[in-house]
Structure formats: structure tokens, C-alpha cells
Coordinates of C-alpha atoms in Angstrom, one line a residue:
M1 CA 0.0 0.0 -0.1
S2 CA 1.3 3.4 -0.9
E3 CA 2.4 5.9 1.6
I4 CA 1.3 9.5 1.4
S5 CA 3.2 12.2 3.4
E6 CA 1.5 15.5 4.5
R7 CA 2.8 18.8 5.5
V8 CA 0.8 21.7 6.4
L9 CA 1.8 24.8 4.4
L10 CA -0.5 27.4 5.9
H11 CA -3.2 27.4 8.7
V12 CA -5.0 30.6 9.4
K13 CA -8.0 30.6 12.0
F14 CA -9.7 33.5 13.4
L15 CA -12.3 33.2 16.2
N16 CA -14.9 35.7 17.7
D17 CA -16.2 34.3 21.2
Q18 CA -18.1 37.5 22.1
I19 CA -21.0 36.7 19.8
E20 CA -24.0 35.4 21.7
P21 CA -24.4 31.8 21.1
T22 CA -28.2 32.0 20.8
V23 CA -28.2 33.7 17.4
E24 CA -29.3 31.0 14.8
G25 CA -26.8 30.5 12.0
V26 CA -24.3 33.0 13.0
R27 CA -20.6 32.5 12.0
T28 CA -18.1 33.0 14.6
G29 CA -14.9 31.8 13.1
A30 CA -13.3 31.2 9.8
S31 CA -10.2 29.0 8.9
L32 CA -8.0 28.6 5.8
R33 CA -5.9 25.3 5.8
V34 CA -3.5 24.4 3.1
V35 CA -1.5 21.2 2.9
A36 CA 1.0 19.5 0.4
R37 CA 0.7 15.8 0.0
T38 CA 3.5 13.8 -1.6
A39 CA 2.3 10.6 -3.2
S40 CA 4.6 7.4 -3.5
D41 CA 5.7 8.4 -7.2
G42 CA 7.0 11.7 -6.0
R43 CA 4.0 13.7 -7.3
V44 CA 3.0 16.6 -5.0
T45 CA -0.7 17.8 -4.6
V46 CA -1.3 21.0 -2.9
S47 CA -4.8 21.3 -1.5
G48 CA -6.7 23.9 0.7
S49 CA -10.3 24.8 2.0
V50 CA -11.8 27.6 3.9
S51 CA -14.4 26.6 6.7
H52 CA -16.6 28.7 8.7
R53 CA -17.7 27.9 12.5
V54 CA -21.5 27.9 12.5
H55 CA -23.7 28.0 15.5
R56 CA -27.1 26.2 15.6
I57 CA -29.8 25.8 18.1
R58 CA -31.8 22.7 18.7
A59 CA -35.5 22.7 19.7
S60 CA -34.4 21.8 23.2
G61 CA -32.4 24.7 23.6
K62 CA -29.1 23.3 23.2
V63 CA -26.4 25.1 21.2
F64 CA -24.0 23.1 19.1
R65 CA -21.4 24.5 16.6
Y66 CA -19.6 22.7 13.7
W67 CA -17.0 23.8 11.0
Q68 CA -18.6 23.9 7.7
T69 CA -16.4 23.9 4.5
V70 CA -17.4 26.8 2.2
R71 CA -14.8 26.5 -0.8
A72 CA -11.9 24.1 -1.4
F73 CA -9.1 23.8 -4.1
S74 CA -6.4 21.6 -5.1
L75 CA -3.2 21.9 -7.5
L76 CA -1.8 18.9 -8.9
R77 CA 0.5 17.6 -11.6
T78 CA -1.2 15.0 -13.6
K79 CA 0.3 11.8 -15.0
A80 CA 0.4 13.5 -18.5
G81 CA 2.8 16.2 -16.9
L82 CA -0.1 18.9 -16.9
V83 CA -0.9 21.1 -13.9
A84 CA -4.6 21.0 -13.1
L85 CA -6.3 23.5 -10.9
R86 CA -9.6 22.4 -9.4
D87 CA -12.1 24.7 -7.5
L88 CA -14.9 23.6 -5.5
E89 CA -17.9 25.9 -4.1
N90 CA -19.7 24.1 -1.6
A91 CA -23.0 26.3 -1.7
S92 CA -23.4 25.9 -5.5
R93 CA -21.8 22.5 -6.0
K94 CA -19.8 23.6 -8.8
N95 CA -16.5 21.9 -9.6
R96 CA -14.2 23.9 -12.0
T97 CA -11.1 22.3 -13.5
Q98 CA -8.5 24.2 -15.7
H99 CA -5.1 23.6 -16.6
L100 CA -2.3 25.9 -16.0
F101 CA 0.6 26.7 -18.4
A102 CA 3.6 29.0 -18.1
G103 CA 2.3 32.5 -17.9
G104 CA -0.8 31.4 -16.2
E105 CA 0.2 32.2 -12.6
D106 CA -2.2 34.9 -12.3
Q107 CA -5.1 32.4 -12.5
L108 CA -3.9 30.6 -9.2
A109 CA -3.0 34.3 -7.7
Q110 CA -6.7 35.2 -8.4
L111 CA -8.2 31.9 -6.6
L112 CA -6.1 32.4 -3.5
H113 CA -7.1 36.1 -3.4
V114 CA -10.8 35.1 -3.5
L115 CA -10.1 32.4 -0.9
G116 CA -8.4 34.8 1.5
D117 CA -10.2 38.2 1.0
Q118 CA -13.8 36.9 0.4
N119 CA -14.1 33.6 1.9
L120 CA -12.0 34.0 4.9
L121 CA -11.7 37.4 6.0
E122 CA -15.2 38.7 4.8
P123 CA -17.1 36.8 7.3
M124 CA -15.1 38.1 10.2
R125 CA -14.8 41.9 8.7
P126 CA -15.5 44.3 11.4
H127 CA -18.5 46.7 11.2
E128 CA -18.8 50.1 13.0
W129 CA -22.5 49.2 14.2
D130 CA -21.5 45.9 15.6
P131 CA -18.7 46.5 18.1
L132 CA -18.5 42.8 19.0
D133 CA -16.7 42.2 15.7
Q134 CA -13.6 44.1 16.9
D135 CA -13.2 41.3 19.5
V136 CA -12.0 38.9 16.7
R137 CA -8.9 36.9 17.6
V138 CA -6.2 35.1 15.6
V139 CA -6.0 31.6 16.8
E140 CA -3.6 30.3 14.1
G141 CA -1.7 32.4 11.4
P142 CA -0.4 36.0 11.1
V143 CA 0.2 37.9 14.4
V144 CA -0.4 41.5 14.1
E145 CA -0.1 44.1 16.7
D146 CA -1.3 47.6 16.9
H147 CA -2.5 47.6 13.3
G148 CA -6.1 46.4 13.5
W149 CA -8.1 44.8 10.6
S150 CA -6.1 46.6 8.0
G151 CA -2.8 45.1 9.4
I152 CA -4.5 41.7 9.2
Q153 CA -5.6 42.0 5.5
S154 CA -2.0 43.2 4.4
R155 CA -0.3 40.5 6.3
M156 CA -2.8 37.8 4.7
S157 CA -2.0 39.2 1.1
L158 CA 1.9 39.0 1.7
I159 CA 1.4 35.2 3.2
L160 CA -0.9 34.1 0.3
R161 CA 1.8 35.6 -2.2
D162 CA 4.5 33.4 -0.6
L163 CA 2.0 30.4 -0.6
Q164 CA 1.6 30.8 -4.5
G165 CA 5.5 30.6 -5.0
E166 CA 5.8 27.8 -2.7
A167 CA 2.8 25.8 -4.3
L168 CA 4.4 26.3 -7.7
R169 CA 7.9 25.2 -6.4
L170 CA 6.4 22.0 -5.0
I171 CA 4.4 21.1 -8.0
G172 CA 7.5 21.5 -10.2
G173 CA 6.7 24.6 -12.3
L174 CA 4.1 25.0 -15.1
P175 CA 4.5 23.3 -18.7
V176 CA 4.9 25.3 -21.6
A177 CA 1.6 25.2 -23.8
G178 CA 3.7 25.5 -27.2
E179 CA 5.6 22.4 -26.3
R180 CA 2.8 20.4 -25.3
F181 CA 0.6 21.5 -28.1
P182 CA 2.8 21.5 -31.3
L183 CA -0.4 21.9 -33.7
L184 CA -2.0 25.0 -31.6
K185 CA 1.1 27.1 -31.0
E186 CA -1.1 30.1 -32.0
V187 CA -3.5 29.2 -29.2
S188 CA -3.1 31.1 -25.7
A189 CA -2.4 29.2 -22.8
C190 CA -5.5 30.5 -21.0
R191 CA -7.6 29.4 -24.0
L192 CA -6.1 25.8 -23.8
G193 CA -6.7 25.8 -20.1
H194 CA -10.5 26.4 -20.4
S195 CA -11.2 24.9 -23.8
G196 CA -11.9 21.2 -25.0
L197 CA -8.4 21.1 -26.7
M198 CA -6.9 18.3 -24.8
H199 CA -7.2 15.9 -27.9
F200 CA -4.2 17.8 -29.4
L201 CA -2.0 17.1 -26.3
D202 CA 1.5 15.9 -27.8
A203 CA 0.2 15.3 -31.1
E204 CA 2.6 15.9 -33.9
D205 CA 0.1 15.3 -36.8
Y206 CA -3.6 15.3 -37.2
K207 CA -3.5 11.2 -37.3
T208 CA -2.5 11.2 -33.7
V209 CA -5.3 13.5 -32.9
A210 CA -8.0 11.4 -34.9
E211 CA -6.6 8.4 -32.9
N212 CA -7.0 10.5 -29.4
V213 CA -10.6 11.2 -30.3
F214 CA -12.0 8.1 -32.1
G215 CA -9.4 5.3 -31.1
K216 CA -6.7 3.7 -32.9
T217 CA -9.0 1.0 -34.5
R218 CA -11.6 3.3 -36.0
Y219 CA -8.8 5.5 -37.6
R220 CA -9.4 6.6 -41.4
K221 CA -7.3 8.9 -43.4
P222 CA -10.6 11.0 -44.3
L223 CA -11.1 11.4 -40.6
A224 CA -7.8 13.2 -40.0
R225 CA -8.3 15.2 -43.1
E226 CA -11.8 16.5 -41.7
I227 CA -10.0 17.4 -38.4
Q228 CA -7.2 19.2 -40.2
R229 CA -9.9 21.1 -42.1
L230 CA -11.7 22.2 -39.2
T231 CA -8.6 23.4 -37.2
E232 CA -7.2 25.1 -40.0
H233 CA -10.5 26.8 -40.4
M234 CA -10.7 27.8 -36.9
L235 CA -7.2 29.4 -36.7
A236 CA -7.7 31.0 -40.2
R237 CA -10.9 33.1 -38.8
P238 CA -10.2 36.5 -37.4
D239 CA -12.8 36.1 -34.7
W240 CA -12.1 32.5 -33.5
R241 CA -10.8 33.7 -30.2
S242 CA -14.4 34.8 -29.0
S243 CA -16.7 32.8 -31.0
H244 CA -15.2 29.3 -32.0
D245 CA -13.6 26.6 -30.3
M246 CA -12.1 22.9 -31.3
S247 CA -14.4 21.5 -28.5
V248 CA -16.9 20.6 -31.4
L249 CA -14.8 17.3 -31.5
N250 CA -16.4 16.4 -28.3
W251 CA -19.8 16.6 -30.0
F252 CA -18.7 13.7 -32.7
R253 CA -16.7 11.7 -29.9
L254 CA -20.2 11.0 -28.2
F255 CA -21.4 9.0 -31.2
R256 CA -18.0 6.8 -31.0
G257 CA -18.7 3.1 -31.0
L258 CA -22.6 3.7 -31.7
M259 CA -22.3 5.0 -35.1
P260 CA -20.1 3.6 -38.3
I261 CA -17.2 6.0 -38.6
D262 CA -18.2 6.7 -42.2
W263 CA -21.5 8.4 -40.8
I264 CA -19.4 10.4 -38.5
I265 CA -16.9 11.4 -41.4
E266 CA -20.0 12.5 -43.5
S267 CA -21.7 14.6 -40.9
M268 CA -18.1 16.4 -40.3
R269 CA -18.0 17.1 -44.0
R270 CA -21.4 18.8 -43.8
T271 CA -20.0 21.0 -40.8
E272 CA -18.7 24.1 -42.6
N273 CA -18.1 26.1 -39.6
N274 CA -16.5 25.1 -36.3
H275 CA -19.3 25.6 -33.8
Y276 CA -18.6 26.1 -30.1
I277 CA -19.9 23.4 -28.0
S278 CA -21.5 24.6 -24.8
L279 CA -21.4 21.2 -23.0
R280 CA -19.8 20.9 -19.7
P281 CA -17.8 17.9 -18.8
A282 CA -20.9 16.5 -16.8
E283 CA -23.3 17.1 -19.6
L284 CA -21.1 15.4 -22.0
V285 CA -21.2 12.2 -19.6
Q286 CA -25.1 12.6 -19.4
A287 CA -25.3 13.0 -23.2
R288 CA -23.1 9.8 -23.7
A289 CA -25.4 7.9 -21.4
L290 CA -28.6 9.0 -23.2
F291 CA -27.2 8.1 -26.6
R292 CA -26.3 4.6 -25.4
R293 CA -30.0 4.2 -24.8
V294 CA -30.9 5.4 -28.3
P295 CA -31.4 3.1 -31.5
Q296 CA -28.8 3.7 -34.3
P297 CA -31.4 4.8 -36.7
V298 CA -32.5 7.8 -34.5
L299 CA -28.9 8.7 -33.8
G300 CA -28.3 8.7 -37.5
R301 CA -31.0 11.2 -37.9
I302 CA -29.5 13.4 -35.2
L303 CA -26.2 13.2 -36.7
A304 CA -27.6 14.3 -40.1
Q305 CA -29.0 17.7 -38.4
P306 CA -26.8 20.7 -38.2
V307 CA -24.4 20.5 -35.4
A308 CA -25.3 23.8 -33.8
Q309 CA -29.1 22.8 -33.6
S310 CA -28.6 19.3 -32.5
V311 CA -26.1 20.5 -29.8
R312 CA -28.5 23.2 -28.4
I313 CA -31.3 20.8 -28.2
I314 CA -29.4 17.7 -26.6
G315 CA -28.0 20.3 -24.0
D316 CA -31.3 21.3 -23.1
T317 CA -32.3 17.5 -22.8
V318 CA -29.4 16.4 -20.6
R319 CA -29.9 19.6 -18.4
D320 CA -33.5 18.2 -17.9
L321 CA -32.3 14.8 -16.5
G322 CA -30.7 16.1 -13.5
H323 CA -27.0 16.2 -12.1
D324 CA -24.7 14.3 -10.0
H325 CA -26.7 14.6 -6.7
V326 CA -30.2 14.4 -8.1
Q327 CA -31.5 12.2 -10.8
L328 CA -34.6 13.5 -12.3
R329 CA -35.4 11.0 -15.2
D330 CA -34.9 7.4 -15.3
L331 CA -33.3 6.6 -18.5
D332 CA -33.6 2.9 -18.3
L333 CA -37.4 3.5 -19.4
L334 CA -36.1 5.3 -22.7
P335 CA -35.6 2.2 -24.9
E336 CA -39.1 0.8 -24.0
L337 CA -40.8 4.1 -24.6
I338 CA -39.0 4.5 -28.0
K339 CA -40.1 1.0 -29.0
A340 CA -43.8 1.8 -27.9
R341 CA -43.6 5.4 -29.8
G342 CA -41.9 3.8 -32.8
Q343 CA -38.3 4.6 -34.3
R344 CA -39.8 6.3 -37.4
R345 CA -41.6 8.7 -35.3
I346 CA -38.5 9.9 -33.6
R347 CA -37.3 12.0 -36.5
G348 CA -34.5 14.1 -34.8
A349 CA -33.2 15.7 -31.7
Q350 CA -36.4 17.8 -31.0
D351 CA -38.6 14.6 -30.9
L352 CA -36.0 12.9 -28.7
E353 CA -36.2 15.8 -26.3
T354 CA -39.9 15.9 -26.2
L355 CA -40.0 12.2 -25.6
V356 CA -37.6 12.4 -22.8
R357 CA -39.4 15.5 -21.3
S358 CA -42.6 13.5 -21.0
M359 CA -41.0 10.7 -19.1
P360 CA -42.0 9.9 -15.7
Q361 CA -40.2 12.3 -13.1
V362 CA -38.0 10.5 -10.3
W363 CA -36.1 12.0 -7.3
V364 CA -32.9 9.9 -6.6
E365 CA -30.7 11.7 -4.4
S366 CA -27.3 10.7 -3.8
R367 CA -25.9 9.6 -0.4
S368 CA -24.4 13.0 0.7
L369 CA -27.5 14.8 -0.6
A370 CA -29.8 12.4 1.1
R371 CA -27.9 12.6 4.4
S372 CA -27.7 16.6 4.5
N373 CA -31.5 16.6 3.6
R374 CA -32.2 14.6 6.4
A375 CA -30.2 16.6 9.0
I376 CA -31.8 19.6 7.5
G377 CA -35.4 17.9 7.9
T378 CA -34.8 17.2 11.4
V379 CA -34.0 20.7 12.3
I380 CA -37.2 22.1 10.6
N381 CA -39.4 19.3 12.1
E382 CA -37.9 20.6 15.5
G383 CA -38.5 24.2 14.9
N384 CA -42.1 23.4 13.9
A385 CA -42.7 21.4 17.1
L386 CA -41.1 24.1 19.2
R387 CA -43.6 26.4 17.8
E388 CA -46.7 24.2 18.3
M389 CA -45.3 23.8 22.0
H390 CA -45.1 27.6 22.7
S391 CA -48.5 28.0 21.1
Y392 CA -50.0 25.3 23.4
N393 CA -48.3 26.8 26.5
E394 CA -49.7 30.2 25.8
Q395 CA -53.3 28.7 25.6
I396 CA -52.8 26.6 28.6
A397 CA -51.6 29.8 30.4
R398 CA -55.0 31.6 29.8
L399 CA -56.9 28.9 31.6
E400 CA -57.4 29.1 35.3
D401 CA -58.7 25.4 35.6
R402 CA -56.7 23.0 33.7
D403 CA -55.7 19.4 33.9
L404 CA -52.3 19.6 32.1
P405 CA -49.0 21.3 33.0
I406 CA -47.1 23.9 31.2
A407 CA -44.9 21.7 28.5
T408 CA -41.2 21.6 28.5
W409 CA -39.2 20.1 25.5
E410 CA -38.6 16.8 27.0
L411 CA -42.3 16.5 27.9
W412 CA -43.4 17.7 24.4
K413 CA -41.5 14.9 22.8
D414 CA -43.8 12.2 24.7
P415 CA -46.4 11.1 22.2
A416 CA -48.8 10.3 24.8
F417 CA -48.5 13.8 26.5
R418 CA -49.0 15.3 23.0
Q419 CA -52.1 13.3 22.2
A420 CA -53.7 14.3 25.4
A421 CA -52.9 18.1 24.9
D422 CA -54.3 18.2 21.5
K423 CA -57.5 16.3 22.6
F424 CA -57.8 18.8 25.6
L425 CA -57.6 21.8 23.2
V426 CA -60.2 20.5 20.8
E427 CA -62.6 19.9 23.8
H428 CA -62.0 23.3 25.2
R429 CA -62.6 25.1 21.9
R430 CA -65.8 23.0 21.3
E431 CA -66.9 24.3 24.8
L432 CA -66.4 27.9 23.8
M433 CA -68.4 27.4 20.2
T434 CA -71.8 29.0 20.1
A435 CA -74.6 26.8 19.2
E436 CA -74.6 28.0 15.5
Q437 CA -70.8 27.4 15.3
R438 CA -71.5 23.9 16.7
E439 CA -74.5 23.3 14.1
R440 CA -72.0 24.6 11.2
E441 CA -69.3 22.2 12.5
A442 CA -71.9 19.3 12.6
R443 CA -73.2 20.0 9.2
A444 CA -69.4 20.0 7.7
E445 CA -68.6 16.8 9.4
R446 CA -72.0 15.2 8.1
L447 CA -70.9 16.4 4.6
R448 CA -67.6 15.0 4.9
Q449 CA -68.8 11.6 6.1
E450 CA -71.1 11.3 3.2
R451 CA -68.5 12.2 0.7
L452 CA -66.2 9.6 2.3
A453 CA -69.1 7.1 1.8
R454 CA -69.5 8.0 -1.8
E455 CA -65.8 7.5 -2.3
K456 CA -65.8 4.3 -0.5
K457 CA -68.6 3.2 -2.6
R458 CA -66.8 4.3 -5.8
A459 CA -63.5 2.5 -4.6
E460 CA -65.2 -0.9 -4.2
W461 CA -66.9 -0.6 -7.7
A462 CA -63.5 0.3 -9.4
A463 CA -61.7 -2.5 -7.5
D464 CA -64.4 -4.9 -8.5
V465 CA -64.2 -3.5 -12.2
A466 CA -60.5 -3.5 -12.5
E467 CA -60.3 -7.3 -11.2
K468 CA -62.5 -8.0 -14.0
L469 CA -60.8 -6.1 -16.8
D470 CA -57.3 -6.6 -15.8
G471 CA -55.7 -9.2 -17.9
M472 CA -58.6 -9.8 -20.3
C473 CA -57.5 -11.1 -23.8
V474 CA -59.3 -10.0 -26.8
G475 CA -58.0 -11.4 -30.0
E476 CA -54.4 -10.5 -30.3
H477 CA -54.9 -7.6 -27.6
R478 CA -55.3 -7.6 -23.9
L479 CA -56.4 -5.1 -21.2
V480 CA -54.2 -3.8 -18.5
V481 CA -55.5 -1.7 -15.5
A482 CA -53.3 1.2 -14.1
R483 CA -52.6 0.8 -10.5
D484 CA -50.1 3.9 -9.8
A485 CA -49.2 7.2 -11.2
D486 CA -46.1 6.1 -13.1
T487 CA -48.2 3.7 -15.4
L488 CA -50.2 6.5 -16.4
A489 CA -47.5 8.7 -17.1
R490 CA -45.8 6.0 -19.1
W491 CA -49.0 5.7 -21.3
G492 CA -49.5 9.3 -21.6
S493 CA -45.9 9.4 -23.2
Q494 CA -46.5 6.5 -25.4
L495 CA -49.8 7.8 -27.0
N496 CA -49.1 11.5 -26.5
N497 CA -52.0 12.5 -24.5
C498 CA -52.8 13.9 -21.0
I499 CA -53.8 10.8 -19.1
A500 CA -50.9 11.5 -16.7
G501 CA -53.1 14.3 -15.2
Y502 CA -55.8 11.9 -13.9
E503 CA -53.7 10.4 -11.1
H504 CA -56.1 12.0 -8.6
Q505 CA -58.8 9.8 -9.8
L506 CA -56.8 6.6 -9.3
G507 CA -58.8 4.2 -7.3
L508 CA -62.2 6.2 -7.8
D509 CA -62.4 5.6 -12.0
V510 CA -61.0 2.6 -13.9
F511 CA -58.0 3.4 -16.2
V512 CA -57.3 0.7 -19.0
A513 CA -55.1 0.5 -21.6
V514 CA -55.4 -1.7 -24.8
I515 CA -52.1 -3.4 -25.6
D516 CA -50.9 -5.5 -28.5
D517 CA -50.2 -8.9 -27.4
Q518 CA -48.6 -10.5 -30.1
G519 CA -46.4 -9.7 -33.0
D520 CA -43.5 -7.4 -33.8
S521 CA -45.5 -4.7 -31.7
A522 CA -46.0 -6.6 -28.8
G523 CA -46.5 -4.4 -25.6
R524 CA -47.3 -1.2 -27.6
V525 CA -50.2 0.7 -26.2
R526 CA -53.0 1.3 -28.4
L527 CA -55.9 2.9 -26.7
N528 CA -56.9 4.6 -23.3
I529 CA -60.1 3.9 -21.8
E530 CA -61.5 5.8 -18.6
I531 CA -64.6 3.9 -16.9
N532 CA -66.5 6.2 -14.5
H533 CA -68.9 4.9 -11.9
E534 CA -71.8 7.1 -12.8
D535 CA -71.3 7.6 -16.4
G536 CA -69.7 4.4 -17.7
V537 CA -67.0 4.7 -20.4
V538 CA -66.3 8.5 -20.5
Q539 CA -63.1 8.4 -22.7
F540 CA -62.2 6.0 -25.1
L541 CA -59.2 7.1 -27.5
G542 CA -56.1 6.4 -29.3
T543 CA -52.8 8.2 -30.1
N544 CA -52.9 12.0 -30.0
N545 CA -56.6 11.6 -28.7
R546 CA -57.8 10.2 -31.8
D547 CA -61.2 8.4 -32.1
A548 CA -60.8 4.7 -31.0
V549 CA -62.9 3.4 -33.9
K550 CA -60.7 5.0 -36.4
E551 CA -57.6 4.0 -34.6
L552 CA -58.6 0.2 -34.6
E553 CA -59.8 0.4 -38.3
K554 CA -56.1 1.2 -39.4
G555 CA -55.2 -2.5 -40.1
S556 CA -55.5 -3.4 -36.6
G557 CA -57.7 -6.6 -37.4
L558 CA -60.0 -5.7 -34.4
D559 CA -63.7 -5.9 -34.2
P560 CA -64.7 -2.2 -33.4
G561 CA -68.0 -3.7 -32.2
F562 CA -66.5 -5.0 -29.1
W563 CA -65.2 -1.6 -27.8
T564 CA -68.6 -0.1 -27.4
P565 CA -68.9 1.9 -24.1
E566 CA -72.0 -0.1 -23.3
R567 CA -70.1 -3.4 -23.3
L568 CA -67.1 -2.1 -21.3
G569 CA -69.3 -0.2 -19.1
S570 CA -71.1 -3.5 -18.2

């Protein structure tokens, strides 16, 4: 097992113990810690983080505090010999990565300035209207005497400047962009650090670039010629620095292994201009996962469309899928939906986006986000319970004769006590009601009971009808009854209708789908039927809400006479 040695380069900590701990969410401390870790192969990683000390109050009145990381960074040399700078913001969960080259030291200096001035010093900056902030004390880091807050700021600027030089010395210096990118010597180092030009790393010719993008087994001479044409076209344009970028290769790379290489070459030939691809690395991963679940004919139609149009539509589509912490769509359902809709009906990127947006929404959280949400939920629930307890105590205090004591937090957490308290308050409010109020409440309760009885009768009827219809075979078709909202949403996606909006009627009305049971189209939904307790069949429609009889007459071989409302309603 490889050993990693660690050395602290900088540790700065400020605390303010004079702030009242009863203030919810107040920040009473800030810390900046930078360490250098040396791996077994000799490569050094310089990483640091800024943390704030936060005070919280539980519903029991107990005060606790913890250190929360607000921003972090790391500077390391990759195995390819490049220097990567990563910046992570905890609040927005944004992770930015850029490569530094000789002459790009200002990018590191700017990041350190933001860490030191905005993230570290800003929360502890003194204000004239709050004298308590003058009691900020330095626990670790620069010792400044008789210079006040301005002295701390000046001292921090010098320390961060020395830290920048030490970090670059430990990393081993920054590589020269022209030496690592021979084909792109005209491109600035800052441009290389932010764009998708890593396919040109250490490439002496365009054959190497083509192999880096599509693999050695898929290399073709026309492929290298097209990459060369796009590159030379980019460098020849006077405005390429502001509007063009060779990351267009990332778009064609999404189709690698999914499409014949000749189709990709033909699409590159039709690309006259080199368009900028506004897909971030995480979105490229989502787009690749989307394309892997799409049949090849549909991908061919997307590839045949103009690049700028397809990229814009696919970018909007993958952003609707969610991100690393929350997944909003289940892509595993996509092949089934495409099969039910029919490949020929997916005519391009726009139709694919429409299909994806109509998929049932899910909410799959990562473990880290679920853990933080549970903690936040606990604090919110305790706050709501605390307000209920104060409201109860206020009502009890106004009563002269009471059987229940004033509640404490420990007593309020007892379910038996809370149940008795709720019952006591309900009875007390009822005693204070006038005769008219009691009559109004009794009438509302009677209406509620009647409504519940009607709903119970409808639910029993719906369960009986669903049991009779579910699984019934009629020729080459069978009937399927919807049991949950996801089934309605899937049917609505396949038939392009609004049946998903009737989820509140599940269990009271019967929703049936007519599904092909044999042949190549087995599993395809043909019709939707809604059966109501009072009116029988109220909706009996096909794709795009077309009439059911017309839908069945189009080569289905079914007897439309069977699907009459009278027969289904019975």
C-alpha cells in the first residue's frame, strides 16, 4: 500500500467568542488550511479549504457548533505532466477544473485572493455598528499588533503571495503550452486551459489527434483530413478567439462506438463552420448515457442535423435529466418508450427531447445529499414542534382550571402527552363555540362523512371492475388496468395524451389500456379507456386523442363492435 506524506503549508484561523451563541446560524469563526501531500511516485498535490464555524440551536435549547467547508481547491500535476487546478464551491456544488501553463500564474493568484479576502476575511470583517466584531482574535496564522483589521489584511496578502510561489515550486513549475500542443502554437495558454482542446496534447500530426478522439481501430485518413480542415478553418478566422472552439470534436466523440465511422465523417464534412460546444464535462457524460440507450437509426437522424441545432437541443435535454446529486429522469425506461412510440416517429433531436421530457419524473438523491437533507429536515421538524409547544403553553396559561401542566421540550416529545394535549384543546375550543358554530361544524362533518361514503362506494366499484378487466385477452390484444401514477405517465408518453393528469382519480375511476399482445409490436399501447362509476365509459381514445374506432380500423384486425361503451361499462 502506497504511503502519502502530508505537510501543512498554511493554517489561518480567526475566532470571535463574544457573539451570543443564541443567534441561529451565526458564523463565529473562519479557517484556511493548505497542505501539501506527496504520493509514492513523487508527485505533489497542494490542496486547501476555507471553513466557517457555524452556531445552531436545537429545539431543546441546546447550542452546538460545527465547521462547514465553504470552498476548496487543489493543485496537482497529472500523469500526463500537466498542472490541473480544481475549484469547488460547496454552496452551488460547482466544480471547475482548468489547466495551468507557463504564464498562467495569475489564475492561481486570483483564486488565492478570493479564498483569502472573500471567503476567509469577509465573514470576520468588523463593522462600525457591531462592536462585538472588534473582538476577533487570531488563533492560528499571522500575528499583527497595533495595526487592527487593515494590518491583518495586509499580512494575509503577503502570506498568500508566498504561498503561491511555494505551491508552484512543490508542483514543479508550469509546462509550456507550445511544447505540449505543437499543432496549436497560436492558441493562448489561457485558451488551452479552459477549452476542450486536450485531444491535441503531444500530437505532432492530425493522425494522432484522430486516434485520440475516436481510437486507433477507427482511424481513417478522411477522418484526419476533416479534423485538419476544421482546425485550420478555426485558426484562419479572425474572430475565432471569441466565438469558435475545437471542442466541437467532443460532439462527434459522443457517437464513438455507436455509429459507423463513415457516418461520422460524412457529418463532419457537412459541418462548414467550427461551432462552439457549450456542453460541460458532466453534461457530456449525461449525453453519452442518453445516446447509449437510443437506437442507431435515431442517432443517425440526429447526426444528420446541423451541429449547432443538435447541440443546443441535446444540451437542454441532458440538463433536464438532473445532475450528480439528484437524478430527475430514469433513462432505463427510454428504450421501452422509443419502442412503444416507434423509431420512425423519432425524426431528430427535437422529437427525442419531447419524448425525454414526457418521461415520468423521479427523485433519486445521492447519499451525501440525502444525508444533508435528513439533517435539515430534522432541524425544520424540531422548529415546527417548538412553535406548536409555545402555542400550547400560551393557551394553557390563559386557563384558570387546567388538568395539563405547562409543557417542556422533554415532555412535549412524549407522544402520549401530545395526544392528550391536542384532545384537551379540541374539547376546550368546542365548549367555547356558540350553538350556531356547533351546528355549522356538525353539518360540515356530516357532509364529509357522506363524501367519504361515496368515495368508498366508488373505490369498491373500481376495484371490482379492475379485477374483471385486468388481463382480459381480446384477439391479439389484452387489457391492462393502471394501478399507480407512473403507469399513467408512461401511457401518456407513448400515446402523446394527458392521461397522466388523472392520477388523482386512481382508485375511484378505472383506467384501462389496450395493448398489443402478439407480433412485432407486442407491448405497444394502442388505446386508453376511462370508466366512471356514474357515466360508464367517458373517454375511449387512441394516439393523440384520436377516435378509438378510427384507430382500430387502421389495419388492426379488431372488431370495433367489441369496444362499445355499453359493453365495457357493463
